[in-house]
Every structure is written in structure tokens, then in C-alpha cells.
Coordinates of C-alpha atoms and ligand atoms in Angstrom, one line a residue:
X1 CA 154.5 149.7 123.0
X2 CA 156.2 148.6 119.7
X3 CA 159.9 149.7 119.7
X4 CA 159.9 151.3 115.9
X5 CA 163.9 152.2 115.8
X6 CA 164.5 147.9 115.1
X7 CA 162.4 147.2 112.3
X8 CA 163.5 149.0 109.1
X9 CA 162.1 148.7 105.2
X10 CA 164.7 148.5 102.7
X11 CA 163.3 149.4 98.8
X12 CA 165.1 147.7 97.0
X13 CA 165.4 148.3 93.1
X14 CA 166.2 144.3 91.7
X15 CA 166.3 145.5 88.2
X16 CA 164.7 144.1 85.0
X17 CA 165.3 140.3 85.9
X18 CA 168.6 139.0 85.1
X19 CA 169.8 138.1 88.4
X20 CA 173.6 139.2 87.9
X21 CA 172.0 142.5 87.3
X22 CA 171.5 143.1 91.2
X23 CA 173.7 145.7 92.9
X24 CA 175.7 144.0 95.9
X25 CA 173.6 146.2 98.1
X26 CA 170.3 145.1 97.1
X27 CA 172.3 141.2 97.4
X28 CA 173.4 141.7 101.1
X29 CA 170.1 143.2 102.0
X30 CA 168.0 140.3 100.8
X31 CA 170.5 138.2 102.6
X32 CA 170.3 139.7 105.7
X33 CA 165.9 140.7 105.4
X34 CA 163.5 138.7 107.7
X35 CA 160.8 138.7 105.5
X36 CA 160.8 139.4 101.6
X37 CA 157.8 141.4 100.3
X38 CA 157.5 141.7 96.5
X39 CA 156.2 142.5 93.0
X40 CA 154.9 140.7 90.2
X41 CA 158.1 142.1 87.8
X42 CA 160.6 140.2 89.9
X43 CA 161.8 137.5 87.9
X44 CA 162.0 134.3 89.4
X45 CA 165.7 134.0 89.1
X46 CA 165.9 137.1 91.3
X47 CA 163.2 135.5 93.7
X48 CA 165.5 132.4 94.1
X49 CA 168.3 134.0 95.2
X50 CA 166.2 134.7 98.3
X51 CA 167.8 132.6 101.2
X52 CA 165.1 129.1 102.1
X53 CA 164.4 130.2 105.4
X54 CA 163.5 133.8 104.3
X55 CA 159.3 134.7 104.6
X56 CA 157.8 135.5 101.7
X57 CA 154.8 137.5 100.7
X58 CA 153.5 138.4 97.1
X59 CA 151.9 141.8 96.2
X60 CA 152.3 141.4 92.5
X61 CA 149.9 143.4 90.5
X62 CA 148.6 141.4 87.6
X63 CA 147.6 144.5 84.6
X64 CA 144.0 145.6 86.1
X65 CA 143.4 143.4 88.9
X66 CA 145.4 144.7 92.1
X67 CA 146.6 141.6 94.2
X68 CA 147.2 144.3 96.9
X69 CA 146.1 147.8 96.7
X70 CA 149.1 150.3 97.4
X71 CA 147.4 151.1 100.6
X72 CA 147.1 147.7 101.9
X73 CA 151.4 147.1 100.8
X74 CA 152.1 150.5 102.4
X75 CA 150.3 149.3 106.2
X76 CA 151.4 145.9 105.9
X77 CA 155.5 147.0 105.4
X78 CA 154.6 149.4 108.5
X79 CA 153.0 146.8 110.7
X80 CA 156.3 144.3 109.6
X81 CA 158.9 146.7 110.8
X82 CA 157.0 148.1 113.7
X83 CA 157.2 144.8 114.7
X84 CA 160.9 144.7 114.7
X85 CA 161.8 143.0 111.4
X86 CA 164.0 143.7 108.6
X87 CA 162.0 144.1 105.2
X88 CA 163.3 144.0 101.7
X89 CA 161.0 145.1 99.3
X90 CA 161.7 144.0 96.4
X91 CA 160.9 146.2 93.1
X92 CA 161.3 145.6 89.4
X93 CA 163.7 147.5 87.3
X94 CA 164.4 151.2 90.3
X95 CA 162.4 151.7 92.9
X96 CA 162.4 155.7 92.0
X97 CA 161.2 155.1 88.3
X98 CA 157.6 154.2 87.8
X99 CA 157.6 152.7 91.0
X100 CA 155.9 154.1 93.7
X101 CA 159.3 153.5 95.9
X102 CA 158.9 157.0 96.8
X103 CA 155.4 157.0 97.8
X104 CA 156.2 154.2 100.1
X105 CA 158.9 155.4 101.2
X106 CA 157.0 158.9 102.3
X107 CA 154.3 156.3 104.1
X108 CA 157.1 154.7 106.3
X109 CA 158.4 158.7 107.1
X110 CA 155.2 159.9 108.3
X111 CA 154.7 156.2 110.1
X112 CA 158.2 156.7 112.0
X113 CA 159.5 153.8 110.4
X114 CA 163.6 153.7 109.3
X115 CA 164.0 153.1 105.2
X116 CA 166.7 153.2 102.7
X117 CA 166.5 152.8 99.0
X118 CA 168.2 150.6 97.2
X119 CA 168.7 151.6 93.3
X120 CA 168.4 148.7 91.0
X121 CA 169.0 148.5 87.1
X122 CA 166.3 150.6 85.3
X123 CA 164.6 148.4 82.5
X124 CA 165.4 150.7 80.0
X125 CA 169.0 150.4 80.4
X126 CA 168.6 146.6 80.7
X127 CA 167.1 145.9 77.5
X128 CA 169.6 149.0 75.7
X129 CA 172.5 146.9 77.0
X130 CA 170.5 143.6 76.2
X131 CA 169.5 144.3 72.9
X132 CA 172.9 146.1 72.1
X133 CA 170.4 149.6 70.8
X134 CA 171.8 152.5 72.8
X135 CA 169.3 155.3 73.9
X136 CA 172.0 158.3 72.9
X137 CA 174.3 157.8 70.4
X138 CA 176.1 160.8 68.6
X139 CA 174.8 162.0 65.7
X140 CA 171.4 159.9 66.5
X141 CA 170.4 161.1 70.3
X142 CA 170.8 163.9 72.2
X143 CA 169.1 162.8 75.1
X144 CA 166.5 160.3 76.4
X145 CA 163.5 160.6 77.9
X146 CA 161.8 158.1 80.0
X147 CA 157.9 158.1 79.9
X148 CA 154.5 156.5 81.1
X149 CA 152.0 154.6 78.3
X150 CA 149.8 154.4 80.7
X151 CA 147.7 156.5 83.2
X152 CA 146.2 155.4 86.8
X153 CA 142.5 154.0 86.5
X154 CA 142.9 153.9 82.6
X155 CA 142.7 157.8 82.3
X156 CA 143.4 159.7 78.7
X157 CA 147.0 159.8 78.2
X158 CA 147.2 163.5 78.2
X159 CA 151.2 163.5 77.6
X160 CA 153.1 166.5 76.0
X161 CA 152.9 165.3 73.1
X162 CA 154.5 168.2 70.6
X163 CA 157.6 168.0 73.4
X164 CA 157.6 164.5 72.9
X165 CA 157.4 164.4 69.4
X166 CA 161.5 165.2 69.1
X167 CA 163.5 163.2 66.4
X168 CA 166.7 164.2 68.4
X169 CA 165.5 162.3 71.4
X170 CA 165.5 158.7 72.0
X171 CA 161.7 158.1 73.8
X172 CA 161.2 155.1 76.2
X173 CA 157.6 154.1 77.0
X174 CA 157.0 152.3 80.1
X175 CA 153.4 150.6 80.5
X176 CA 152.7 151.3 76.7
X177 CA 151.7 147.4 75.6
X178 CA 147.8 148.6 75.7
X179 CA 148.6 152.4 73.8
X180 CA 150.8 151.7 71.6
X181 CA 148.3 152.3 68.5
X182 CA 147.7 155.7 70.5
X183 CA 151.0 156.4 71.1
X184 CA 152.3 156.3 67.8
X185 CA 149.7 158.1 66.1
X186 CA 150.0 160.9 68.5
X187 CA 153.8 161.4 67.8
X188 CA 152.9 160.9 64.5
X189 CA 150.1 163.4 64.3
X190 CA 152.7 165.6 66.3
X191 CA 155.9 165.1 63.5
X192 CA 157.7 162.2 64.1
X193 CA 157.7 160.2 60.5
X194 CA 156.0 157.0 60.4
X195 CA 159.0 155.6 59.4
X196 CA 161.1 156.3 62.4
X197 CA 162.1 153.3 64.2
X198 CA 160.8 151.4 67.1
X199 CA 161.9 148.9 69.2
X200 CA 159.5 146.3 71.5
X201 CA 161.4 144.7 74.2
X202 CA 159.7 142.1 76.4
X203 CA 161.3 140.8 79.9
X204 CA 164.1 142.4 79.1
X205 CA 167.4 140.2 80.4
X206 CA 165.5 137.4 81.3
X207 CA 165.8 134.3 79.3
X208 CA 161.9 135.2 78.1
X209 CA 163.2 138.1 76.5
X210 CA 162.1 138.8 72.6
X211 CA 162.2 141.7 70.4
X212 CA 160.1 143.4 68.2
X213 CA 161.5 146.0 65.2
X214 CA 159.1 148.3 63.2
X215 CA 158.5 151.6 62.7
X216 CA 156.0 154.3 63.9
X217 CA 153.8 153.2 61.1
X218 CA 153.4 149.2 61.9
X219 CA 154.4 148.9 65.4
X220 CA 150.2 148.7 66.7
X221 CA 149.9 146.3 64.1
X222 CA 152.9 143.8 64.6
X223 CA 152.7 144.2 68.3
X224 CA 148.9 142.6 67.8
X225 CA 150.5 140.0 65.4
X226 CA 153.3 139.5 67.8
X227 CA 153.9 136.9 70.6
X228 CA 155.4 139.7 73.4
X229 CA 153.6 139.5 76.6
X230 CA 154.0 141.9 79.7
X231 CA 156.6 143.4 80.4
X232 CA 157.2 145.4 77.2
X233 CA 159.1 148.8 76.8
X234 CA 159.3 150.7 74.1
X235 CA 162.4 152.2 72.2
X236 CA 161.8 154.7 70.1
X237 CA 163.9 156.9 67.8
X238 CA 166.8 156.5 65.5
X239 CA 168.8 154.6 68.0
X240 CA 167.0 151.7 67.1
X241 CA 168.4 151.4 63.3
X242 CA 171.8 150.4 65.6
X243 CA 169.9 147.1 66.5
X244 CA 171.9 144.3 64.9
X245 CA 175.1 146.0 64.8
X246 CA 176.5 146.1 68.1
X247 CA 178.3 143.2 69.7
X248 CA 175.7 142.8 72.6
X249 CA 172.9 142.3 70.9
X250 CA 173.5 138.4 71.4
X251 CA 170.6 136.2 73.5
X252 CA 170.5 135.8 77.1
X253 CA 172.1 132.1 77.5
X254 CA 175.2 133.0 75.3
X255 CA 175.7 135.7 77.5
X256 CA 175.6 133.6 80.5
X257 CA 177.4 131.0 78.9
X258 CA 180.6 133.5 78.6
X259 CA 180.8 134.4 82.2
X260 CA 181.2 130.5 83.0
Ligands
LIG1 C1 155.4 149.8 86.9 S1 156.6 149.9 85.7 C2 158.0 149.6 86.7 C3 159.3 150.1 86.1 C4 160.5 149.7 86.9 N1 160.5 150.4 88.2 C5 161.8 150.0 86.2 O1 162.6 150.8 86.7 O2 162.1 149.3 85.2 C6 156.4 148.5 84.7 C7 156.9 148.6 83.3 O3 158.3 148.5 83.3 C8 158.7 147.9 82.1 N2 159.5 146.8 82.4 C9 159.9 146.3 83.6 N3 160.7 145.2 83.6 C10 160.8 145.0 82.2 C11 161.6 144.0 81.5 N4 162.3 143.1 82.1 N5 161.5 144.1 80.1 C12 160.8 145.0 79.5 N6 160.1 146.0 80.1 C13 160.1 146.0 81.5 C14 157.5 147.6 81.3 O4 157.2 148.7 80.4 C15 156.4 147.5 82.4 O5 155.1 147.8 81.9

């Protein structure tokens, strides 16, 4: 009979991929976790923080080809803490914000399992504090709004998109590499001027990062022209004519360089 009251599944948020970015939390329970299970967005700074001795395994999802299917990651963190272990999974960016942390963690409830989340730095606020763009700003942003560019099994992207289409309102698209022609012509098509601007971010924090600044009009096109590669997010809204401006818009090794 396994003895399911040891074992115990902590989802753990690591954040966009600067390591320094990790809360102490999700620090003490990779240091303390027998085995290590995680995703393709963890950066491998974050990874080698992981003590030598600590087990491994990889369920990163590569864009359209599933390494592990969700039902395969849920039954094997089940089976490795019904078999007494402590598990860290380990999630890009927050486990609660496009990341199926909570669907997991509603597996492990109904399987008896104990689990605990772990928040970790959203990538949206790591590349707003990376890039030195802020998503509300007075006078510029009321509010933000965090959305999916992309629907399960490649489905029509049916979002609100008069809602959407706000000029008060910074909009962050997650997933939106692949839509992005969509995407802006549907805000377009829905009010938003073509000149509005928008801000690419890839790998956010990491020292892979790069931007991209457009507007509504160009962004499909110079995203095709550009060199960003998975992850991107998407800043769009009046925010983005801040870029430049602010002091921490400087690039990843400087800012490393200054905690030395
Ligand atoms: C499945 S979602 C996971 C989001 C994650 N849970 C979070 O809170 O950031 C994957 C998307 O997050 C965004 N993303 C994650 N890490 C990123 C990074 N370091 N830089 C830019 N975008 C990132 C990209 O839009 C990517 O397609």
C-alpha cells in the first residue's frame, strides 16, 4: 500500500529565466526536491541551479510536437510522490498564468497527493522591468491585460476582440509569435490605430533576450524579417513609446555586472 501523505508536488513558478529572478521559496524547494521535473521555458541558468545529485526529467514541449502530453506529466508527478518523493516542478514565468499549474494541481487533489504552489515572476513583468517599458503608466495605461495568441489544437482565436481593442489598456500577448499578422489586424479592424505601438520581447531576462519596436501596422512584417525566436511576448499599447527612456532598459550582462 503506497503511504501518499510523504511524497508531495511542489509547482513551482521559476519565472522568465534570469536566475536571480527566483523567489527564495521556489530556491529552498529545488534544494530540498528529490527529483526535478520540468519545462522547455526553463532557462538553463535556472536548471543549473539544481543541486548535482538532484534526478532530472524533461517534459518540455517543443511548439507542436508534445515531448509529454499533459496527461502523461500529470500521472507521472502522481506516481513520483505516491512513491514518497519530494517533486519540484519546475514552470516558466507563474505556474497560475498560462500554465496549466492549476490543472495539475487539480490532478494531484483528486489523486490524494499533497501540493503547494510556488509563484514565480510572470514573463510579462520580466521583460516590463527588462526592457525598462512599464505596462501602466499614468496618463498612458489604465490597466493591463494579459492574453493568449494562441488556442489549444490550433483553434480560431475567437478573443473579445472590440474589449480588447482599448487604447487605455496596455495588452500583453502570450503565445502570439504564430498570430501576430492576425492579431494586429483584428485590433486594428476593431480601432486600435495602426500606429499604436508594439513591443516584441524574446527570452525575456535571459542573456538571449532581444527586442523588437513597431507599430500595429508593421509588427507581422518585421517579426518575419526579424531574428526573435520562441519565447516572444507581446507589448502592446502606448506604454511602449517609454522604451528607451527609462534607466532599466540596459542589456542583461550590465545588469549582472552591477550586482558584482
Ligand atoms: C505557455 S506560456 C507560459 C507563460 C508563463 N507561465 C509565464 O507566466 O510567463 C508560454 C509563453 O510565455 C511567454 N514567455 C515565457 N517566458 C518568456 C520569456 N523569457 N521571454 C518572453 N516571453 C516569454 C511567451 O509568450 C511564451 O510563448
Amino acid at each position: 500500500m503506497k503511504d501518499l501523505t510523504k511524497g508531495k508536488v511542489f509547482l513551482i513558478g521559476a519565472g522568465p529565466g534570469d536566475p536571480d529572478l527566483l523567489t527564495l521559496k521556489a530556491v529552498k524547494a529545488l534544494n530540498t526536491a528529490d527529483v526535478v521535473v520540468y519545462d522547455r521555458l526553463v532557462s538553463p541558468e535556472i536548471m543549473a541551479l539544481v543541486p548535482k545529485g538532484t534526478r532530472r526529467i524533461d517534459v518540455g514541449k517543443q511548439p507542436k510536437c508534445h515531448k509529454v502530453p499533459q496527461e502523461g506529466i500529470n500521472a507521472l508527478l502522481i506516481d513520483l510522490a505516491a512513491k514518497g518523493l519530494c517533486v519540484a516542478r519546475l514552470k516558466g514565468g507563474d505556474p497560475l498564468i498560462f500554465g496549466r499549474g492549476s490543472e495539475e494541481a487539480e490532478e494531484l487533489r483528486l489523486a490524494g497527493i499533497a501540493h503547494e504552489y510556488v509563484p514565480g515572476i510572470t514573463s510579462a513583468q520580466g521583460a516590463a522591468t527588462s526592457t525598462g517599458v512599464p505596462l501602466t503608466h499614468r496618463g498612458l495605461a489604465t490597466g493591463v491585460r494579459y492574453v493568449t495568441g494562441h488556442r489549444a489544437k490550433d483553434a480560431t482565436l475567437d478573443l473579445d476582440w472590440p474589449s480588447l481593442a482599448s487604447e487605455d489598456t496596455t495588452l500583453v500577448v502570450y503565445m502570439g509569435a504564430m498570430n501576430i499578422a492576425d492579431i494586429a489586424e483584428k485590433l486594428r479592424k476593431n480601432g486600435l490605430p495602426g500606429t499604436l505601438p508594439v513591443m516584441a520581447i524574446a527570452s525575456a531576462t535571459t542573456p538571449r533576450e532581444k527586442r523588437l519596436v513597431a507599430t500595429l501596422n508593421t509588427i507581422a512584417e518585421e517579426m518575419a524579417a526579424s531574428d526573435l525566436s520562441a519565447p516572444v511576448l507581446f507589448i502592446i499599447g502606448h506604454v511602449v513609446s517609454l522604451y528607451g527612456e527609462a534607466a532599466a532598459a540596459q542589456p542583461f550582462p550590465d545588469r549582472v555586472a552591477a550586482y558584482a
